[in-house]
PDB file of C-alpha atoms in Angstrom:
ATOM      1  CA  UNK A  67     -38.053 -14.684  54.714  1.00  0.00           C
ATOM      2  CA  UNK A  68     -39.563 -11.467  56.095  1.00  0.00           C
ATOM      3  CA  UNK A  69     -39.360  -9.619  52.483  1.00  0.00           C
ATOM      4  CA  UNK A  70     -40.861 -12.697  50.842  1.00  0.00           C
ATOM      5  CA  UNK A  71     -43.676 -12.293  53.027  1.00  0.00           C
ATOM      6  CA  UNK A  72     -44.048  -9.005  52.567  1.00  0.00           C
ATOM      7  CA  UNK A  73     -44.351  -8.962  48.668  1.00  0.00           C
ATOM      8  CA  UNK A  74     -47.860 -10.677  48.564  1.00  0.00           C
ATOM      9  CA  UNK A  75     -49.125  -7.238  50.922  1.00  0.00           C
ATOM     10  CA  UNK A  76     -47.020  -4.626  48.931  1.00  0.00           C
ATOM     11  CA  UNK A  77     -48.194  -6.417  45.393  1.00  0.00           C
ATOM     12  CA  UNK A  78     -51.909  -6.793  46.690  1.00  0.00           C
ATOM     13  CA  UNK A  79     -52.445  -2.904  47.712  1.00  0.00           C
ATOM     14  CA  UNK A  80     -50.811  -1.741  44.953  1.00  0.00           C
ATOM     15  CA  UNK A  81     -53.094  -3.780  42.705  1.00  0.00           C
ATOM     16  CA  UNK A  82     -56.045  -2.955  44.684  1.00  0.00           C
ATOM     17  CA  UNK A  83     -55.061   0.821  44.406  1.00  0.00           C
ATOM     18  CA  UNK A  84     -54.414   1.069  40.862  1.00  0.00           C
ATOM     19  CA  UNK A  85     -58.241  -0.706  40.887  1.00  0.00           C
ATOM     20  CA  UNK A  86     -59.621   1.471  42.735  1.00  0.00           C
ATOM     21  CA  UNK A  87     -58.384   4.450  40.996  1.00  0.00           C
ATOM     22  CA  UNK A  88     -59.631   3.172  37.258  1.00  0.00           C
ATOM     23  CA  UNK A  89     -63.177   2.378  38.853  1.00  0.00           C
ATOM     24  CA  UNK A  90     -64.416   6.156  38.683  1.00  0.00           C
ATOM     25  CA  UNK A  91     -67.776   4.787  39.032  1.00  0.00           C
ATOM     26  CA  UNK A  92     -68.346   3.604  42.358  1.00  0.00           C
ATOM     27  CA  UNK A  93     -67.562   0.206  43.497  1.00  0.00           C
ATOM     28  CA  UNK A  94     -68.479  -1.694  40.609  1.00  0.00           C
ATOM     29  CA  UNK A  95     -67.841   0.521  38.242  1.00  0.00           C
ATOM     30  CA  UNK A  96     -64.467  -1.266  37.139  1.00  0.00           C
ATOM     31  CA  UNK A  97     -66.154  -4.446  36.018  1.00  0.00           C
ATOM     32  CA  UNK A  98     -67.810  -2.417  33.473  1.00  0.00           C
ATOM     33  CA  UNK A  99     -67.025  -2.951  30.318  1.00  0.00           C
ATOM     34  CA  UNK A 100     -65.036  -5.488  27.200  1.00  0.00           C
ATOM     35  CA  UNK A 101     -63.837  -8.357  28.844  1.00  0.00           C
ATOM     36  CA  UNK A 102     -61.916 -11.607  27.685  1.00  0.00           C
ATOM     37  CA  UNK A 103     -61.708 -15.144  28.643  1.00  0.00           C
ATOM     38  CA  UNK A 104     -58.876 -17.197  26.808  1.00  0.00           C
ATOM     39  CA  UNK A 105     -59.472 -21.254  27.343  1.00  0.00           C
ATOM     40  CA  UNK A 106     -57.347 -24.128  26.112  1.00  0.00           C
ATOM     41  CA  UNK A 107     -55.020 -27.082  27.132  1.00  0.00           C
ATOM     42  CA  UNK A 108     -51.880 -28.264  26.828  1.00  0.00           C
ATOM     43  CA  UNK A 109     -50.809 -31.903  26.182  1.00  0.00           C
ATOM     44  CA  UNK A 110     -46.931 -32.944  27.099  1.00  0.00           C
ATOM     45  CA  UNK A 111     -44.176 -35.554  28.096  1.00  0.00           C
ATOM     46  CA  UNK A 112     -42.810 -34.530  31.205  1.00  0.00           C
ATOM     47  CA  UNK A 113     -41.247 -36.389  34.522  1.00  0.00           C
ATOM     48  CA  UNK A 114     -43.549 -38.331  36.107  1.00  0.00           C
ATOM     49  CA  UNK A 115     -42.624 -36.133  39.341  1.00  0.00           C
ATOM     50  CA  UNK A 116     -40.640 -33.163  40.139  1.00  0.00           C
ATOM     51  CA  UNK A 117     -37.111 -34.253  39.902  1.00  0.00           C
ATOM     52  CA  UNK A 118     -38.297 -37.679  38.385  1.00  0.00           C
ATOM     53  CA  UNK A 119     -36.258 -39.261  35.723  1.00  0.00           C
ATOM     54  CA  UNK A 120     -39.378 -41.578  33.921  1.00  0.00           C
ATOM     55  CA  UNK A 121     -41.575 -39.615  31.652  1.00  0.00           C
ATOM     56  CA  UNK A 122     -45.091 -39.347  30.870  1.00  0.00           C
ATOM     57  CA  UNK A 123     -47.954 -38.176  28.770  1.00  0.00           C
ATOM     58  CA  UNK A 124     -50.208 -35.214  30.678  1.00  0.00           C
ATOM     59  CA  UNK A 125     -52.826 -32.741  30.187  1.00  0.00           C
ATOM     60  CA  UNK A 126     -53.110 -29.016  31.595  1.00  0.00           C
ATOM     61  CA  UNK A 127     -55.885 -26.271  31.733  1.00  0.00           C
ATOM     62  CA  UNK A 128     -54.747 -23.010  30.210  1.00  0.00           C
ATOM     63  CA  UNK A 129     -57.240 -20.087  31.599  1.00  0.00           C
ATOM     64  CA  UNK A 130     -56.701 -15.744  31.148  1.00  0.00           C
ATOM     65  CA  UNK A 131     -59.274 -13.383  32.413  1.00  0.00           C
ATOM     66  CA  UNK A 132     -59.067 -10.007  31.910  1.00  0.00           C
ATOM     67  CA  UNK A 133     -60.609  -6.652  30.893  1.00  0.00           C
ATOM     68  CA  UNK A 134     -60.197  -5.997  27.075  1.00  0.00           C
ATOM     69  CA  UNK A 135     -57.514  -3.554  26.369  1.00  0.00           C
ATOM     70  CA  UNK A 136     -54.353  -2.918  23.974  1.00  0.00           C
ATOM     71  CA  UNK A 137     -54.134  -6.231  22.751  1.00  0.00           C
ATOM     72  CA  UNK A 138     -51.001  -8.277  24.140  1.00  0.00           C
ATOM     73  CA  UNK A 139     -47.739  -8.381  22.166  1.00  0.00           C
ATOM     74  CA  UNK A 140     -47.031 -11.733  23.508  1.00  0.00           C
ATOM     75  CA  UNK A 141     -48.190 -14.664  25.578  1.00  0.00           C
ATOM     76  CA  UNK A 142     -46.539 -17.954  27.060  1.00  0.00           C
ATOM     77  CA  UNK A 143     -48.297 -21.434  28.090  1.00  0.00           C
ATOM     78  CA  UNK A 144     -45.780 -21.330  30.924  1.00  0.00           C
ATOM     79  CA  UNK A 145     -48.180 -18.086  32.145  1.00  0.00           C
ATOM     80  CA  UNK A 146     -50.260 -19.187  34.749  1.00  0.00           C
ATOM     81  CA  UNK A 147     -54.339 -18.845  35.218  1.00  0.00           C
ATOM     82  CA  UNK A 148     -54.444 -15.284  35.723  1.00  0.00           C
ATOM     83  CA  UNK A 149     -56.780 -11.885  35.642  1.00  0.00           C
ATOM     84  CA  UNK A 150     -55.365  -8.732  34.720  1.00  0.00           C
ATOM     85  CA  UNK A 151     -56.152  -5.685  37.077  1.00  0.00           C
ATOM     86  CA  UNK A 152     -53.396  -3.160  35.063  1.00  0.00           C
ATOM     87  CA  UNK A 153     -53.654  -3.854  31.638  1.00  0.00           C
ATOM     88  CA  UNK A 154     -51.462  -0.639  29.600  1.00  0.00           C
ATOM     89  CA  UNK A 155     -50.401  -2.424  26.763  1.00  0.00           C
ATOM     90  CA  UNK A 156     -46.784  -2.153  27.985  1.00  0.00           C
ATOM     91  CA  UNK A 157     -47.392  -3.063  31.738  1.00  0.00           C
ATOM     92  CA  UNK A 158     -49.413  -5.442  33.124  1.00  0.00           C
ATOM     93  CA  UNK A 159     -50.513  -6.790  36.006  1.00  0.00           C
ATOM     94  CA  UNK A 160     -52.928  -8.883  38.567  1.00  0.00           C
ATOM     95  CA  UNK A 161     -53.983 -12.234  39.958  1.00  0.00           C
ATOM     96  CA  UNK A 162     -52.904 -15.439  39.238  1.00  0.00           C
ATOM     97  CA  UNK A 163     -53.551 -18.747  40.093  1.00  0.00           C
ATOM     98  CA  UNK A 164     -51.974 -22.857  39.181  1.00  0.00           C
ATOM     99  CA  UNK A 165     -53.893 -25.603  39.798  1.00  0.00           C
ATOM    100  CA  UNK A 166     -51.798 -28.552  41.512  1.00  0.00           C
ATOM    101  CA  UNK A 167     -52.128 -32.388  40.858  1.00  0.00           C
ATOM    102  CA  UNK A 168     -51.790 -34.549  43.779  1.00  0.00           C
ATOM    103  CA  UNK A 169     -48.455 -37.061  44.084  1.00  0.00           C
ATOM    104  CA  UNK A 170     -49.412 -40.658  44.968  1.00  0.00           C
ATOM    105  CA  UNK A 171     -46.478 -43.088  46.504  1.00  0.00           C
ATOM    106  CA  UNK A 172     -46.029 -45.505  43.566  1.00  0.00           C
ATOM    107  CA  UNK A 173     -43.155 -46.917  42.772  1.00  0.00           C
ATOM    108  CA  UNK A 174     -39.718 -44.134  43.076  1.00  0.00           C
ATOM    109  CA  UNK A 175     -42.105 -42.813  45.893  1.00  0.00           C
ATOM    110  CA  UNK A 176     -43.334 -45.295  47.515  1.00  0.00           C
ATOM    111  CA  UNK A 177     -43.203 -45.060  51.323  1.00  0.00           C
ATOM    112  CA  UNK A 178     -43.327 -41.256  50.987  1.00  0.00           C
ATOM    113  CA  UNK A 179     -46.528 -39.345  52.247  1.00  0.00           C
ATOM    114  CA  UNK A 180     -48.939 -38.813  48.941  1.00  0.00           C
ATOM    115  CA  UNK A 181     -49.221 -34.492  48.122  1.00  0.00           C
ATOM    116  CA  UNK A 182     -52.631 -33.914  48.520  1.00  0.00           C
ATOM    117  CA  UNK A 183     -54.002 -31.767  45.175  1.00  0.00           C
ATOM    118  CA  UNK A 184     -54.485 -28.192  45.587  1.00  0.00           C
ATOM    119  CA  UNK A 185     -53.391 -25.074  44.259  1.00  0.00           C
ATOM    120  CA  UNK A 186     -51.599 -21.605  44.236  1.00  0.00           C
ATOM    121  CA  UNK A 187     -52.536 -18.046  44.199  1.00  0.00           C
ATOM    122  CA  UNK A 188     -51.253 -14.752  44.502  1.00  0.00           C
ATOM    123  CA  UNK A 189     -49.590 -12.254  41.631  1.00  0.00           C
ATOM    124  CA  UNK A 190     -48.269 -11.350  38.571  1.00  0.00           C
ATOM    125  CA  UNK A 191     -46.499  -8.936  37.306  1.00  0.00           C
ATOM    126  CA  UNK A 192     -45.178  -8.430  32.882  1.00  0.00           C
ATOM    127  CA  UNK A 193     -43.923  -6.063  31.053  1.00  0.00           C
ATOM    128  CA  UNK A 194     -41.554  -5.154  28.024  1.00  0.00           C
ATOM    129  CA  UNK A 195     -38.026  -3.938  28.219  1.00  0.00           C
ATOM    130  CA  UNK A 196     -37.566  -3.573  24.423  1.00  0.00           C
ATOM    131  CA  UNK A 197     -40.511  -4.155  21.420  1.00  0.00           C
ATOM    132  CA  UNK A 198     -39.613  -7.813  20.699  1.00  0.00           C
ATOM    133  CA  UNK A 199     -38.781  -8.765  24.516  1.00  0.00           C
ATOM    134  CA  UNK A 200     -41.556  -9.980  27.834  1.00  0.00           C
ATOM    135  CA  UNK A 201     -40.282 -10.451  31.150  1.00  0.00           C
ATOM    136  CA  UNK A 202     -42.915 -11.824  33.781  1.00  0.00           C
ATOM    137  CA  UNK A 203     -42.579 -12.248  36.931  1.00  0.00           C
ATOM    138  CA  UNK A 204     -45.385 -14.455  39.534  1.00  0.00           C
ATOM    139  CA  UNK A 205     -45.309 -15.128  43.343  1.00  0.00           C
ATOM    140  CA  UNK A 206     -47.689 -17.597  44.610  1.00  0.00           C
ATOM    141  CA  UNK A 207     -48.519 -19.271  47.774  1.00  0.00           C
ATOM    142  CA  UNK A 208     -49.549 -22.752  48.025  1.00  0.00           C
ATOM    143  CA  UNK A 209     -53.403 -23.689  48.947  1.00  0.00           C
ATOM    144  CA  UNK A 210     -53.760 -27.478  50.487  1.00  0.00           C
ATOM    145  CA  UNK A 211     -50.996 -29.080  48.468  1.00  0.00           C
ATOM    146  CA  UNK A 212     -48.251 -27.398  50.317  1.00  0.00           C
ATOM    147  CA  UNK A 213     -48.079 -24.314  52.328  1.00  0.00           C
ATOM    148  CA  UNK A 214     -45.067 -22.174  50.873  1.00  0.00           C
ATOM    149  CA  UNK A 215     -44.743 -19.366  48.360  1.00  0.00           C
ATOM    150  CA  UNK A 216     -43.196 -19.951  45.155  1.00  0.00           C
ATOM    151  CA  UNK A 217     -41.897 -17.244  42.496  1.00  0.00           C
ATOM    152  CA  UNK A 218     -41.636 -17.694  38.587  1.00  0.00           C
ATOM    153  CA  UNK A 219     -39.469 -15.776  37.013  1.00  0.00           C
ATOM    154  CA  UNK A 220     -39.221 -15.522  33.042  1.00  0.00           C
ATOM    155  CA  UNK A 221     -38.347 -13.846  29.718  1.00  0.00           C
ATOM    156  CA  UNK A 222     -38.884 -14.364  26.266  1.00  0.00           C
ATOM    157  CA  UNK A 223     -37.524 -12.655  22.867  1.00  0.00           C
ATOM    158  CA  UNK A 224     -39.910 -13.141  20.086  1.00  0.00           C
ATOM    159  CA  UNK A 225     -39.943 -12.566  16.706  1.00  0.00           C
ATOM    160  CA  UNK A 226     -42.712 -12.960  14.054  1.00  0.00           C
ATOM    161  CA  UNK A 227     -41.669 -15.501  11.181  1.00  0.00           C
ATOM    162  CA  UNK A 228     -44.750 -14.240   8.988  1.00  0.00           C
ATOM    163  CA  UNK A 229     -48.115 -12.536  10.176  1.00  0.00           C
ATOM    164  CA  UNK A 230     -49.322 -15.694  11.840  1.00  0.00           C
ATOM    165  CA  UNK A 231     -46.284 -17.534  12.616  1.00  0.00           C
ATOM    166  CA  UNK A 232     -44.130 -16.435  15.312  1.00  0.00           C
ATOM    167  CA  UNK A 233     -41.003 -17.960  17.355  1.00  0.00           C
ATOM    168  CA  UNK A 234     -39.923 -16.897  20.911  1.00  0.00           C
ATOM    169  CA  UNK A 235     -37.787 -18.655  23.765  1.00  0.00           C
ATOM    170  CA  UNK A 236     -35.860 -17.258  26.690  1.00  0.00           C
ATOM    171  CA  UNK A 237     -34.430 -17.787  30.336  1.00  0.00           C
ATOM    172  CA  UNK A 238     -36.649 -19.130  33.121  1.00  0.00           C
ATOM    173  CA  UNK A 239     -35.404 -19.101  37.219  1.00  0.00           C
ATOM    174  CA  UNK A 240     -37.587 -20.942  40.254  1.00  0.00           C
ATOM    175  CA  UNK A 241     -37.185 -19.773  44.174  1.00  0.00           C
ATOM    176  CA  UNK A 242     -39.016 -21.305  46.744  1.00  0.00           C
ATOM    177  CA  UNK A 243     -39.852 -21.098  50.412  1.00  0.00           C
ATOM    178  CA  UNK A 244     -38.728 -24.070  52.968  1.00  0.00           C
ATOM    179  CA  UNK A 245     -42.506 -25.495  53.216  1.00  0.00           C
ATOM    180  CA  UNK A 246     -42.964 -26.118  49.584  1.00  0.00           C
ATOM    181  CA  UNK A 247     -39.497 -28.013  49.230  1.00  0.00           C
ATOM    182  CA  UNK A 248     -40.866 -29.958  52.485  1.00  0.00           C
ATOM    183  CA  UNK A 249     -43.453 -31.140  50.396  1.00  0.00           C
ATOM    184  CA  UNK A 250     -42.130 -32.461  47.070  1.00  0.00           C
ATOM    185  CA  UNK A 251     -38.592 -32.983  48.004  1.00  0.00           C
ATOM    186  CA  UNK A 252     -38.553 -33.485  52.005  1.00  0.00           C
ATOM    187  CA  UNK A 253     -37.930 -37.197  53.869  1.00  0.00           C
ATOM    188  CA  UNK A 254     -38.308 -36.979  57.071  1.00  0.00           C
ATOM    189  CA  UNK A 255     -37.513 -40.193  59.916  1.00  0.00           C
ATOM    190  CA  UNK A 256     -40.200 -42.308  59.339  1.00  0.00           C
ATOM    191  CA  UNK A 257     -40.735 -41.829  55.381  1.00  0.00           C
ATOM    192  CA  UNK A 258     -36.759 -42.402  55.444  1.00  0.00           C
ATOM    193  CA  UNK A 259     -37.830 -45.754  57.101  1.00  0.00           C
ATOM    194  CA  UNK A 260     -40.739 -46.613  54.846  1.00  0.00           C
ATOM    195  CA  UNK A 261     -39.170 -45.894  51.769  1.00  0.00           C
ATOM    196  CA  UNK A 262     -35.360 -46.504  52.278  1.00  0.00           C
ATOM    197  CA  UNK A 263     -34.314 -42.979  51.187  1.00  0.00           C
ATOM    198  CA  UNK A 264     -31.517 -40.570  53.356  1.00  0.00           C
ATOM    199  CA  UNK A 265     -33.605 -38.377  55.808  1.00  0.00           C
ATOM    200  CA  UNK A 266     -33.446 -35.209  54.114  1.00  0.00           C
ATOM    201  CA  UNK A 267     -34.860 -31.488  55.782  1.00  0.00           C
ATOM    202  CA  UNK A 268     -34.647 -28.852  53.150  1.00  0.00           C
ATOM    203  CA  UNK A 269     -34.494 -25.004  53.154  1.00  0.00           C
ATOM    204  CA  UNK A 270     -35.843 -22.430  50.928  1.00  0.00           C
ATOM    205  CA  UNK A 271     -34.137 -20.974  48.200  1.00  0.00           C
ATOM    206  CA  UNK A 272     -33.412 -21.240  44.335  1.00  0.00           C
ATOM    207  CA  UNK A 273     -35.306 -24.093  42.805  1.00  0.00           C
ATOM    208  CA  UNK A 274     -34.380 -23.881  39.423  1.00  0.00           C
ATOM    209  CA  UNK A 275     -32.527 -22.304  36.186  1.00  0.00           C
ATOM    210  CA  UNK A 276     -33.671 -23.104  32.572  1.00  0.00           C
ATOM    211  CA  UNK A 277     -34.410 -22.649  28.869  1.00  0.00           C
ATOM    212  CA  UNK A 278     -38.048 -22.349  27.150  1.00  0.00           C
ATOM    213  CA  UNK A 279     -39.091 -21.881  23.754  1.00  0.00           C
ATOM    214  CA  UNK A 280     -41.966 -22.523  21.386  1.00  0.00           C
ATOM    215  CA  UNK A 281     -43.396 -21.819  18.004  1.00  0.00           C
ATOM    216  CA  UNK A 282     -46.922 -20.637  17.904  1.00  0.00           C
ATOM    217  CA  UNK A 283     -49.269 -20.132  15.324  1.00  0.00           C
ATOM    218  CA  UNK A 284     -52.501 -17.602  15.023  1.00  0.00           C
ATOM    219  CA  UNK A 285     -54.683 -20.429  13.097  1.00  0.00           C
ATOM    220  CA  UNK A 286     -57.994 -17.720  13.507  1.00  0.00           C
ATOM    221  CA  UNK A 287     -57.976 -14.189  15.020  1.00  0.00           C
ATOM    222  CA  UNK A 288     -59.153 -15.857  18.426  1.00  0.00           C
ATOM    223  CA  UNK A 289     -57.635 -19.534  18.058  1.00  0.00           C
ATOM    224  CA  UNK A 290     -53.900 -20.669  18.579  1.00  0.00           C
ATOM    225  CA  UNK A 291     -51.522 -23.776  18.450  1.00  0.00           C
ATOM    226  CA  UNK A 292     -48.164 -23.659  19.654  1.00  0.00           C
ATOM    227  CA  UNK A 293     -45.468 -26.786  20.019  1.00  0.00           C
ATOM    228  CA  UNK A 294     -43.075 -25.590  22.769  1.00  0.00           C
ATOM    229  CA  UNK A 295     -39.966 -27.525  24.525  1.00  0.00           C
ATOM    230  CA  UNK A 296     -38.332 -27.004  28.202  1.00  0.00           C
ATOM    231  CA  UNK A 297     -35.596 -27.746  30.056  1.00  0.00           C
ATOM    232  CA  UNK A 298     -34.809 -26.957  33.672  1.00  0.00           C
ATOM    233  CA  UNK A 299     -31.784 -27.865  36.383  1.00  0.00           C
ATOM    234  CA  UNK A 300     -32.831 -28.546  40.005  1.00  0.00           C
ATOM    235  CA  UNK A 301     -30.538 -26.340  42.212  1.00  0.00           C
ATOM    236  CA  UNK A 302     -30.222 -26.023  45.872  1.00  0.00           C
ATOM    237  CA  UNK A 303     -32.579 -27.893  48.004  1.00  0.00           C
ATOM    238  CA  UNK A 304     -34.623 -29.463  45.053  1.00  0.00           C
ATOM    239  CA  UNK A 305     -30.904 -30.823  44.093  1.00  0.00           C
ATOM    240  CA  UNK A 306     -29.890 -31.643  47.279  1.00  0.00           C
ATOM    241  CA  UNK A 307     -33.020 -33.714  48.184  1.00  0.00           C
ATOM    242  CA  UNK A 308     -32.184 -37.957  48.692  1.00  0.00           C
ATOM    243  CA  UNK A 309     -35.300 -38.155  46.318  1.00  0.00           C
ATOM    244  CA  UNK A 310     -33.492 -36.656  43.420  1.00  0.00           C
ATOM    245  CA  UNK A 311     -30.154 -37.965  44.265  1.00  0.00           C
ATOM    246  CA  UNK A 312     -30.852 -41.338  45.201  1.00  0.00           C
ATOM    247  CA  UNK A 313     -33.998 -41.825  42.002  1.00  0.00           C
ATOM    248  CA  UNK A 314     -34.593 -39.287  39.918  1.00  0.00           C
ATOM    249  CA  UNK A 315     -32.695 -36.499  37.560  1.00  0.00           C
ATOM    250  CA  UNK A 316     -31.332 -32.885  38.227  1.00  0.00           C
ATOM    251  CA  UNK A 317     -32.350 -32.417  34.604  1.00  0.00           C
ATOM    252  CA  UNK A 318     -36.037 -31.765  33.639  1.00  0.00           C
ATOM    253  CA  UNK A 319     -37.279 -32.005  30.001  1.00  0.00           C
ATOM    254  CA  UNK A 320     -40.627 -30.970  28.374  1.00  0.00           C
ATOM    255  CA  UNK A 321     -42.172 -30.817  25.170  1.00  0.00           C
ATOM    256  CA  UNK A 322     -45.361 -30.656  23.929  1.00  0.00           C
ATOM    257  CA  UNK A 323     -48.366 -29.121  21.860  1.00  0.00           C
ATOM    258  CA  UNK A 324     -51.512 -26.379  23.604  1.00  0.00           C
ATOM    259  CA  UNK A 325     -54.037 -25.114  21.802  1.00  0.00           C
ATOM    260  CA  UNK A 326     -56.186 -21.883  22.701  1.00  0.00           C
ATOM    261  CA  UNK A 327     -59.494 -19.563  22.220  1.00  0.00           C
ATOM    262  CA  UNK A 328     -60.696 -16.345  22.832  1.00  0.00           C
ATOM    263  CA  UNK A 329     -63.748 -15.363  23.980  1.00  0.00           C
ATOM    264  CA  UNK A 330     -64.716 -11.217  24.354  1.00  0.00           C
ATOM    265  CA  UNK A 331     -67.829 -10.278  26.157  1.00  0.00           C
ATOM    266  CA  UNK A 332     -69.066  -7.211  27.929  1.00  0.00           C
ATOM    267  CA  UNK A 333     -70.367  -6.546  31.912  1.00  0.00           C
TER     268      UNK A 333
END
């Protein structure tokens, strides 16, 4: 767990260096300049909790700040809220941040402690191996909700069907430290009492492995739609939890619709 810990200080200097050396004009001189703000939402079906096996209808935020630069060659809703610091066209990089609901303890989880809603910051890191591929890659550590790091890992071929139409889908992997499995997916002595699962201490490693893919559409130069579906398989300790054994589902499905907007300004 050392080198986990390590990557949030390795990613944050280098991010702060490669700031610092594209400021050139004193301290603030790297806010100068185009900037974007893309807003939207997404509405889905999706479990009712990690590793549930009931479904429901949800909403999420979709935020990306950033300083206006070679425009992107491709975007996911599965990217989280994030600001680019190294924006090349071909590499990119910077913060990022989710927002986390909280977990009550109704009905599969009743007798369980509630997950208090928080967050998750830390970084993000994209770029493209060929002209028609993304891989992204985002470590974040958990604020409130839970107090572990978790790392996203994804790719995505994509291919435009016509000038405003385009398709793209690809691999997705999960990892995650001990503390955030001890949140969604622990039972420890007395919830094992209260809620009649197996006691169940987890560890940290692979969380899960997956498909995503979605069809988007450029309706206006700053306004998409997409309709995207997801699947994912719980491994290791999400798998081995007495929550998903005992009342819920290995296997994780999504689908739904998100909708965007651009807005450019200058600073």
């Amino acid at each position: 767990m050392r080198i986990v810990r390590a990557i949030p200080l390795l990613l944050t200097a280098s991010l702060l260096g490669a700031s610092a050396a594209e400021a050139g004009d004193g301290p603030f001189g790297w806010l100068s300049g185009d900037w974007y703000l893309t807003v939207g939402a997404t509405g889905m079906v999706a479990p009712n909790f990690e590793g549930g096996k009931e479904y429901m209808l949800s909403a999420q935020p979709i935020i990306s700040l950033g300083k206006a630069g070679p425009q992107a060659r491709f975007t996911s809703r599965n990217d989280n809220i994030s600001l680019a610091l190294v924006d090349d066209g071909g590499v990119r990089a910077g913060l990022t941040g989710k927002f986390l609901f909280s977990r009550s303890s109704d009905d599969e989880l009743e007798g369980l402690d509630p997950v208090r809603w928080g967050g998750e910051v830390g970084g993000f890191f994209e770029f493209y191996p060929t002209d028609w591929m993304r891989a992204r890659a985002e470590l974040r550590h958990g604020i409130r909700a839970h107090n572990g790091f978790v790392a996203d890992i994804a790719a995505d071929a994509f291919y435009d069907v016509t000038p405003t139409v385009r398709i793209s889908g690809g691999p997705r992997v999960s990892f995650a430290s001990a503390n955030y499995f001890d949140a969604y997916y622990g039972v420890n002595a007395q919830e094992a009492v209260a809620s009649g699962l197996s006691q169940y201490n987890p560890g940290g490693g692979l969380k899960s492995v997956g498909l995503g893919g979605a069809v988007t559409w450029k309706v206006t130069d700053p306004m998409t739609a997409s309709l995207f579906g997801e699947y994912s398989r719980l491994e290791g300790p999400a798998a081995d939890s007495s929550l998903v054994r005992e009342r819920g589902d290995r296997n994780q499905f999504m689908v739904g619709v998100s909708t965007t907007y651009r807005f450019d300004f200058k600073m």
